Coordinates of C-alpha atoms and ligand atoms in Angstrom, one line a residue:
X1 CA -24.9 -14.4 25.2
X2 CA -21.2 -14.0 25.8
X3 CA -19.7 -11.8 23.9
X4 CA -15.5 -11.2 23.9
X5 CA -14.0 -7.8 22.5
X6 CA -10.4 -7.8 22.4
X7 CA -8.7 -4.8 22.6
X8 CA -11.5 -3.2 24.2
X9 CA -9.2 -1.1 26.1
X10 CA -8.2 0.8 23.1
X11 CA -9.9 3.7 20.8
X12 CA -12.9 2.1 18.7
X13 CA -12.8 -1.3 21.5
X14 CA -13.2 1.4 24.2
X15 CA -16.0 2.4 22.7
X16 CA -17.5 -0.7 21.2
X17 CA -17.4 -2.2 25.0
X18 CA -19.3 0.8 26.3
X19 CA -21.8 0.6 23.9
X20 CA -22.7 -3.2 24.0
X21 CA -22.3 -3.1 27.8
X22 CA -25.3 -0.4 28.2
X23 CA -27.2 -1.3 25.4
X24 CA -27.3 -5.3 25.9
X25 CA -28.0 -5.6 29.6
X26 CA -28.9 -9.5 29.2
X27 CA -25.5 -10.1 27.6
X28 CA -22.0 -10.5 29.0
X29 CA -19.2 -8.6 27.5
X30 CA -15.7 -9.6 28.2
X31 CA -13.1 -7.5 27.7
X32 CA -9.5 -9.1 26.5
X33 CA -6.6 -6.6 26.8
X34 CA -2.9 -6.9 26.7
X35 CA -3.1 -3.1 27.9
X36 CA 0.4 -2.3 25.5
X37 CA 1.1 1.8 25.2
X38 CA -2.5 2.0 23.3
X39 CA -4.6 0.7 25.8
X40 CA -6.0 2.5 28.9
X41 CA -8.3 1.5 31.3
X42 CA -9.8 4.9 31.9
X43 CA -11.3 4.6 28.7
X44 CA -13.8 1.7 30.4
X45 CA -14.2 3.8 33.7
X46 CA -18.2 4.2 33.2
X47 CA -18.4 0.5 32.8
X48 CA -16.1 -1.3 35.4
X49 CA -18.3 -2.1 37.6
X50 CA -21.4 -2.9 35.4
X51 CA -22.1 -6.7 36.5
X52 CA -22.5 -7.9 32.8
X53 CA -18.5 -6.7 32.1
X54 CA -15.7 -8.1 32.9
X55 CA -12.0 -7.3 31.9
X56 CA -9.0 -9.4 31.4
X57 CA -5.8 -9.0 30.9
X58 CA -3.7 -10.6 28.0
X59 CA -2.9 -11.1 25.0
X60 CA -4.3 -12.6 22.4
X61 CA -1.2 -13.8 20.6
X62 CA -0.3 -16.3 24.0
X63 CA -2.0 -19.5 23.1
X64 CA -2.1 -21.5 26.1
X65 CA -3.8 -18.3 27.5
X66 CA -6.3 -17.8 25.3
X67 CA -6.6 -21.9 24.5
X68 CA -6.9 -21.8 28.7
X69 CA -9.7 -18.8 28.5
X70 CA -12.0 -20.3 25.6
X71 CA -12.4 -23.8 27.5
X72 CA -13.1 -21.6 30.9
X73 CA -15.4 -19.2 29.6
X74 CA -17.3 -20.8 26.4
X75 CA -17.9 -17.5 24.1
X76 CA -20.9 -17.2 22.1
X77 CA -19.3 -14.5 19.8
X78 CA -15.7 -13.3 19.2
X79 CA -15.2 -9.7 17.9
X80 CA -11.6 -9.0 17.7
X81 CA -10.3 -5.5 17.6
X82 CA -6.8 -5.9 19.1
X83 CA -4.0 -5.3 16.6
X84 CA -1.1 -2.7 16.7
X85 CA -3.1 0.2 14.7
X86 CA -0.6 2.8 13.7
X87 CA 0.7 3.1 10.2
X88 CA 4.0 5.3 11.5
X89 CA 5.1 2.6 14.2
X90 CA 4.8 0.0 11.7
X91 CA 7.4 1.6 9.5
X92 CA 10.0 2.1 12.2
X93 CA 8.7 -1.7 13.4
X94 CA 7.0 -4.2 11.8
X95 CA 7.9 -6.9 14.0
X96 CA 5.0 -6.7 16.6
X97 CA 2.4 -5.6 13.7
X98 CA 3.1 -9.3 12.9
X99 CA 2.8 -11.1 15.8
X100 CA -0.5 -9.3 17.2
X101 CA -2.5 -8.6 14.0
X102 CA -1.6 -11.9 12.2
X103 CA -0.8 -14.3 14.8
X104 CA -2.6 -12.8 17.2
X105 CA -5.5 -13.6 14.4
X106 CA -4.5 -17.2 14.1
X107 CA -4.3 -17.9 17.6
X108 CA -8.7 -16.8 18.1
X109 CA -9.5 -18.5 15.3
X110 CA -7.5 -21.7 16.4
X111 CA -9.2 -21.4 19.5
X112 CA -12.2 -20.9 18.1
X113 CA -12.3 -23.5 15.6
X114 CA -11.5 -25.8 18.7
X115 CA -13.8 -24.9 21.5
X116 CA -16.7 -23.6 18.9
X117 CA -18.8 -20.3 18.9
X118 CA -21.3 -18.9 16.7
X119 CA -19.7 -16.0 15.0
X120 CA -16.4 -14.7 14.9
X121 CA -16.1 -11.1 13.8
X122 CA -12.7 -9.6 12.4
X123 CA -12.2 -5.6 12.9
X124 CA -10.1 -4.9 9.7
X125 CA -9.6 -1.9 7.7
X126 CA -10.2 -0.2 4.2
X127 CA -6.8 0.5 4.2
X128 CA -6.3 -3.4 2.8
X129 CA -7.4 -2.3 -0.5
X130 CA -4.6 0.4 -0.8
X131 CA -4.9 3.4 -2.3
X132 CA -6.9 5.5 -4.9
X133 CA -5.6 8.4 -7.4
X134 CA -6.3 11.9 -6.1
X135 CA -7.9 12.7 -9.5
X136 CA -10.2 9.9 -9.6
X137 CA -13.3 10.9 -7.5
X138 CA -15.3 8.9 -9.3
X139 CA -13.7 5.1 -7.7
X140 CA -14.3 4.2 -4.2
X141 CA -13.2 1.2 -2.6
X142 CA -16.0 -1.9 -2.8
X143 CA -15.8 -5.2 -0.8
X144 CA -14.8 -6.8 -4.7
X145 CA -11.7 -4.2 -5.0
X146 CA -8.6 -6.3 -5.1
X147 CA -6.4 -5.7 -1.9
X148 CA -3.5 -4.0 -2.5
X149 CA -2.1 -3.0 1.0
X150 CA 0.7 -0.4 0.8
X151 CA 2.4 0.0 4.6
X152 CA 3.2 -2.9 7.2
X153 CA 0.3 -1.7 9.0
X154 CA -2.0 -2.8 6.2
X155 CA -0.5 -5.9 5.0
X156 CA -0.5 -7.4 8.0
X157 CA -4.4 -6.7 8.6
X158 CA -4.7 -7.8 4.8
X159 CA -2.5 -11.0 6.0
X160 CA -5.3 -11.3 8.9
X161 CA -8.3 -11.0 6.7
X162 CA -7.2 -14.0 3.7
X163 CA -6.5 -16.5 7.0
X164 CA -9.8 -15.5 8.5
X165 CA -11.7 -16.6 4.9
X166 CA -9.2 -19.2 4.4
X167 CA -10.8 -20.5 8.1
X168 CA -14.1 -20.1 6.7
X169 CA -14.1 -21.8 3.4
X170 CA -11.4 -25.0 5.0
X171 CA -13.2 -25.6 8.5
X172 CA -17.0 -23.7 8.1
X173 CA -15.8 -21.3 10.8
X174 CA -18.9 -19.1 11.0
X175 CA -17.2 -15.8 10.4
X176 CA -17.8 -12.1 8.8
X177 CA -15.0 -8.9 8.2
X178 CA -16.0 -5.3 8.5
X179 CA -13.4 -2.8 6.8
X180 CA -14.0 0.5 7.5
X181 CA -12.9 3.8 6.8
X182 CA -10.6 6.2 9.3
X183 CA -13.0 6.7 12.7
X184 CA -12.7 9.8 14.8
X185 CA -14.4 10.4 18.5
X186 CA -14.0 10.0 22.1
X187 CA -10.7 8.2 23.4
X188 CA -8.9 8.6 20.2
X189 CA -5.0 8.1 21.0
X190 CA -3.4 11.8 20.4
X191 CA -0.4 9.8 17.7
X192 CA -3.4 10.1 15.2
X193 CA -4.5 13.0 13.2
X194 CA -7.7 14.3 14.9
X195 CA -6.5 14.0 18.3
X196 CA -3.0 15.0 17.7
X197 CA -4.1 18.4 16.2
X198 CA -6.8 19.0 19.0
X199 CA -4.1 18.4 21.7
X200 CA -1.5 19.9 20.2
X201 CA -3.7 23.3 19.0
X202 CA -4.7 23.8 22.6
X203 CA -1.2 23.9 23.7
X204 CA -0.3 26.4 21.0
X205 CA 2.2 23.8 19.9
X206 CA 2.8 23.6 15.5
X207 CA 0.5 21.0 14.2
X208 CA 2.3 18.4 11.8
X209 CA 1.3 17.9 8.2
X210 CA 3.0 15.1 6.1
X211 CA 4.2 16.0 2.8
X212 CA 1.7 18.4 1.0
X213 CA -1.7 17.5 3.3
X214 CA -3.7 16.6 0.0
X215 CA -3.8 12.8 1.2
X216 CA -7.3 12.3 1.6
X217 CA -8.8 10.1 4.0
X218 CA -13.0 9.3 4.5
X219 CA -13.9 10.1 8.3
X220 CA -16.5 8.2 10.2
X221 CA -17.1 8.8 13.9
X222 CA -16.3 5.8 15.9
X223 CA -20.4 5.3 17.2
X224 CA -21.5 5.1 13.7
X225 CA -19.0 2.4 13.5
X226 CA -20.3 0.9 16.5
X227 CA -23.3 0.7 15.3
X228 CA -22.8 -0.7 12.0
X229 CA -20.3 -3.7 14.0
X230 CA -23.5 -4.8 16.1
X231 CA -25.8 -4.9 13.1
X232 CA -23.2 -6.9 11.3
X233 CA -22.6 -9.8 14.2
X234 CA -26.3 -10.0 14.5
X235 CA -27.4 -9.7 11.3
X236 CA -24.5 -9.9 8.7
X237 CA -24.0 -13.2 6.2
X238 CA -21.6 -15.4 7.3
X239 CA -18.6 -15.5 5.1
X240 CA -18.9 -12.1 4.2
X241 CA -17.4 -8.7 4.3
X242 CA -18.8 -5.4 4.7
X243 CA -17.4 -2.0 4.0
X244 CA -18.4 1.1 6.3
X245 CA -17.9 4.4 5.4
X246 CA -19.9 7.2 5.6
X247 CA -18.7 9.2 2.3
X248 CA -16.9 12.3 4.4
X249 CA -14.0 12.5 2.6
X250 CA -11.3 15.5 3.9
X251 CA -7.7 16.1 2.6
X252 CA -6.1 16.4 6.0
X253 CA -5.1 20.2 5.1
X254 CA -8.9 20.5 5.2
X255 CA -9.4 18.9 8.3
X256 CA -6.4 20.4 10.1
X257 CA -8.0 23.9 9.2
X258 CA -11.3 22.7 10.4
X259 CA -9.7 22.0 13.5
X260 CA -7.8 25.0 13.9
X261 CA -11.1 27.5 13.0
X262 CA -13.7 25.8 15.9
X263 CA -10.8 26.5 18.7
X264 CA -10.3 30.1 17.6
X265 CA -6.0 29.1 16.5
X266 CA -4.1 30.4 14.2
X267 CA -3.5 28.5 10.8
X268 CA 0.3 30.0 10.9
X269 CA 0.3 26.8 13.8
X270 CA 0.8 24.3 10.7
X271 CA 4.1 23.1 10.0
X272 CA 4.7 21.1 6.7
X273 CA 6.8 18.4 7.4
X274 CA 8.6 15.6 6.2
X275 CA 6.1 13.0 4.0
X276 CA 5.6 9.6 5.3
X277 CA 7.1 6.5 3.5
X278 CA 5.0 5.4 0.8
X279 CA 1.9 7.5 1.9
X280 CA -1.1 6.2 0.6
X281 CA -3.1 8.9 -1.7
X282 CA -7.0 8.6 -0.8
X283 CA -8.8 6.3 0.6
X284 CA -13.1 6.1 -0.3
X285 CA -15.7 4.2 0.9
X286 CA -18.8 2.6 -1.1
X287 CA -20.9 1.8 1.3
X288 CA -23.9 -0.1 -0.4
X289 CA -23.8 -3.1 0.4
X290 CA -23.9 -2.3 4.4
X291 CA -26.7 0.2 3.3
X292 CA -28.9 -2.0 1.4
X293 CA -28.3 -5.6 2.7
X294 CA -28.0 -3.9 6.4
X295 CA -29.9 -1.0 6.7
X296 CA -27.1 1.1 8.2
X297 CA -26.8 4.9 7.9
X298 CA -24.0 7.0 9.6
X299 CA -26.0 9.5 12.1
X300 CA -23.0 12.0 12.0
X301 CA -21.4 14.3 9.6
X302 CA -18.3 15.4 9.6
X303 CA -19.3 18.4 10.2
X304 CA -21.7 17.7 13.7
X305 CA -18.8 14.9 14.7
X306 CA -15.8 16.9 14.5
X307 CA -17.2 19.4 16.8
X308 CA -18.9 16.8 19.2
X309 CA -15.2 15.7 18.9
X310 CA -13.6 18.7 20.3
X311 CA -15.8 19.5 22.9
X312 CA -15.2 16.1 24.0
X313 CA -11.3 16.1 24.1
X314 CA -12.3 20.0 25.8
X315 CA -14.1 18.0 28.6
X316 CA -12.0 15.1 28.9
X317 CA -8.5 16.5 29.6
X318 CA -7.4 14.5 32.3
X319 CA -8.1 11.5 30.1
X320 CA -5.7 12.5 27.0
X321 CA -3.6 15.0 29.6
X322 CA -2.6 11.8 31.3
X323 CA -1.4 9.9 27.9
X324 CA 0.7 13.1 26.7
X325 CA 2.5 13.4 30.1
X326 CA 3.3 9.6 30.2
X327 CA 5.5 7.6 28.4
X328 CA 3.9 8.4 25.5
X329 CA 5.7 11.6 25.7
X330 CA 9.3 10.1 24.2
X331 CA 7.8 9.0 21.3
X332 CA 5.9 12.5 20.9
X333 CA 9.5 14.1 21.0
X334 CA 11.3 11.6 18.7
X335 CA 8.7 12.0 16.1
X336 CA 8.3 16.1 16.4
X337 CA 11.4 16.9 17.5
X338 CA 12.2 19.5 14.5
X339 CA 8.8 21.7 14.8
Ligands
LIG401 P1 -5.9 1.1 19.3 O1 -4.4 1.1 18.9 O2 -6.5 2.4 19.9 O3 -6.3 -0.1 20.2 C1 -5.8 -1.4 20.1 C2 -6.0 -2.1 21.4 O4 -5.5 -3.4 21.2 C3 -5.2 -1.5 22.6 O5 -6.0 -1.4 23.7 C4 -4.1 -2.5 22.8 O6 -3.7 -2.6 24.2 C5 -4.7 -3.8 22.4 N1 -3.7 -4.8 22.0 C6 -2.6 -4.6 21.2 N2 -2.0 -5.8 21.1 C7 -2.7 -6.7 21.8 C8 -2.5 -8.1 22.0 N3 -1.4 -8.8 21.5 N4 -3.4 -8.8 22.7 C9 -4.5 -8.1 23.3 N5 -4.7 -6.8 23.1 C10 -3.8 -6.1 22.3 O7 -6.6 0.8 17.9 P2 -8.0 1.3 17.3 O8 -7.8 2.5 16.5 O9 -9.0 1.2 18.4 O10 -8.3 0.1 16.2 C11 -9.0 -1.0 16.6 C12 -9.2 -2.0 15.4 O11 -9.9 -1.3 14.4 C13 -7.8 -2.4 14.8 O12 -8.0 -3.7 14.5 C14 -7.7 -1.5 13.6 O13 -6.9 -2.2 12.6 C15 -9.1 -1.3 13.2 N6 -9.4 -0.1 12.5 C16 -9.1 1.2 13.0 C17 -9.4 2.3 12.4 C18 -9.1 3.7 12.9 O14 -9.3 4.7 12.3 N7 -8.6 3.8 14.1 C19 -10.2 2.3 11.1 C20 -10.5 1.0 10.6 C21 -10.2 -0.1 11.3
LIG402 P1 -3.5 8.7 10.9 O1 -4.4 9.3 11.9 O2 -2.1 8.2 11.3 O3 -4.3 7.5 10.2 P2 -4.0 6.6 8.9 O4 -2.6 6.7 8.6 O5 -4.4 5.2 9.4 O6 -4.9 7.1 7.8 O7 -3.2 9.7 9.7 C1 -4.3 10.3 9.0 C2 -3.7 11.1 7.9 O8 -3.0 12.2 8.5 C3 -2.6 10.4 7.0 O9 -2.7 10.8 5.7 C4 -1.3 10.8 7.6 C5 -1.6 12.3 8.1 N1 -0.9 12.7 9.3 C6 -0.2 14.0 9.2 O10 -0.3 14.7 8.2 N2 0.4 14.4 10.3 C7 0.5 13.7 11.5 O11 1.2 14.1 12.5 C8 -0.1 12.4 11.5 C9 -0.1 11.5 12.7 C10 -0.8 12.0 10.4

């Protein structure tokens, strides 16, 4: 089979490439990447020169290129991570969170729908379904929950998720959606949480935490994900969605703390700062229907992930070292300029 990944070159693609690559031998795995600030080729080192990979540059939102690349290369199976990923830049900009996640959308399942393949998987979110109340433990989010996106970010993955149904139901386009929860892991991009705090704690540099860090979000570490994807395009129902989660939810005081404690730093390093606009609250995971239709289970907990986490980014400094020092490092002092 021939399988493309976009955005393979980025956190949970990165991964998802590496997996597939080593663990279907007897399958090709192309790799579509418009390589933007998020994407890094040093995340795919270990497979470059596997002879069932193959990476290409572009982008996914150009549609005589990726019209021209379906007709050449005839894909079995599309599984689409590429989108612009993070909530903050989608406040300052929505423009491009547009253009990639919903056009970007469009333009694979157009080509798709033209040149024909057997399953088209969409990488969405749980963060379509907006948020829950912090004093409501008992409601998690299930693939029936209404979405109810709160932040550009979101609505333009929600906007993604109605056309790929809407090609399901009007042209039969054999297609499934996983929304999962907030991964962690190897080749995280240090603008998130996790990797920020790690990068940030080992310099001995304040860690940032919006507003009151009682926003809760439900951790899963990105191979757990990666496993529950390839279950899902092998074995999932066509036309339907899945939810993964892997019930590890952390206020991101708690996890910041957590953090902090396995590399020996001080918790006088966190700095309260400014609250994002229109911060969702918590976001929960029910995972049955992955777990019972599916037979997935998450192999990590928080708990064993966060610290195979951390020794990771300790191992792995040239790899995040490299990002920091780049130009990655203007929009690290625009954003953190005060602490
Ligand atoms: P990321 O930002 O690390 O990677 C995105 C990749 O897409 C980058 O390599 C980038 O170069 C590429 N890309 C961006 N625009 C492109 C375009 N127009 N054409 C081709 N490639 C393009 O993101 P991530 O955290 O790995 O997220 C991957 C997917 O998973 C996204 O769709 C995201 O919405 C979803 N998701 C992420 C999380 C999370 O916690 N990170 C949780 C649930 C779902
Ligand atoms: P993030 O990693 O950006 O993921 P998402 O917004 O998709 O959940 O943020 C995770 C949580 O951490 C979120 O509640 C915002 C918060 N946060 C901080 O408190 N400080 C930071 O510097 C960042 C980047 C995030």
């Amino acid at each position: 089979m021939k399988i493309l990944v976009t955005g393979g070159a980025g956190f949970i693609g990165g991964n998802f490439v590496q997996y597939m690559v080593n663990k279907y031998p007897e399958d090709t795995i192309v790799n579509l990447d418009l390589l933007t600030y998020a994407g890094n080729l040093e995340t795919c080192k270990s497979i470059e020169n596997k002879e069932n990979y193959k990476f290409i540059q572009g982008d996914i939102a150009d549609r005589k290129f990726i019209f021209d690349l379906f007709e050449k290369e005839k894909f079995d199976i599309v599984v689409n991570f590429a989108a612009e990923s993070h909530v903050d830049r989608s406040i300052e900009s929505p423009e491009s969170f547009v253009r990639t996640n919903v056009n970007g959308t469009t333009t694979l399942l157009d080509a798709c729908n033209t040149y024909g393949i057997k399953r088209y998987h969409q990488i969405s979110t749980d963060e379509v379904y907006g948020d829950l109340p912090l004093d409501r433990l008992d409601l998690f989010f299930t693939e029936e929950t209404p979405i109810n996106p709160s932040s550009p970010y979101s609505s333009s993955k929600a906007a993604a998720d109605l056309f790929v149904l809407a090609y399901h139901r009007t042209y039969g386009l054999p297609v499934t959606i996983s929304r999962c929860s907030n991964n962690y892991g190897p080749y995280h991009f240090p603008e998130k949480l996790i990797p920020l705090i790690i990068s940030r704690a080992l310099a001995d540099k304040n860690v940032p935490i919006y507003g009151d860090g009682k926003n809760v979000r439900d951790w899963l570490h990105v191979y757990d994900h990666c496993e529950a994807i390839d279950l899902i395009i092998r074995k999932g129902k066509v036309g339907e969605i899945y939810n993964i989660g892997g019930h590890n939810e952390r206020s991101n005081l708690e996890v910041v703390k957590n953090i902090l404690g396995i590399l020996g730093k001080s918790e006088s390093l966190i700095k309260y700062v400014e609250d994002r606009k229109g911060h969702d609250l918590r976001y929960a995971i029910d995972p049955t229907k992955i777990e019972s239709e599916l037979g997935w289970k998450p192999k990590y907990s928080f708990e064993t992930g966060i610290k195979h986490t951390i020794e990771w980014y300790l191992n792995n400094e040239d790899w995040w070292k490299n990002i920091i020092s780049g130009e990655y490092k203007k929009y690290l002092e625009k954003m953190y300029k005060n602490i």
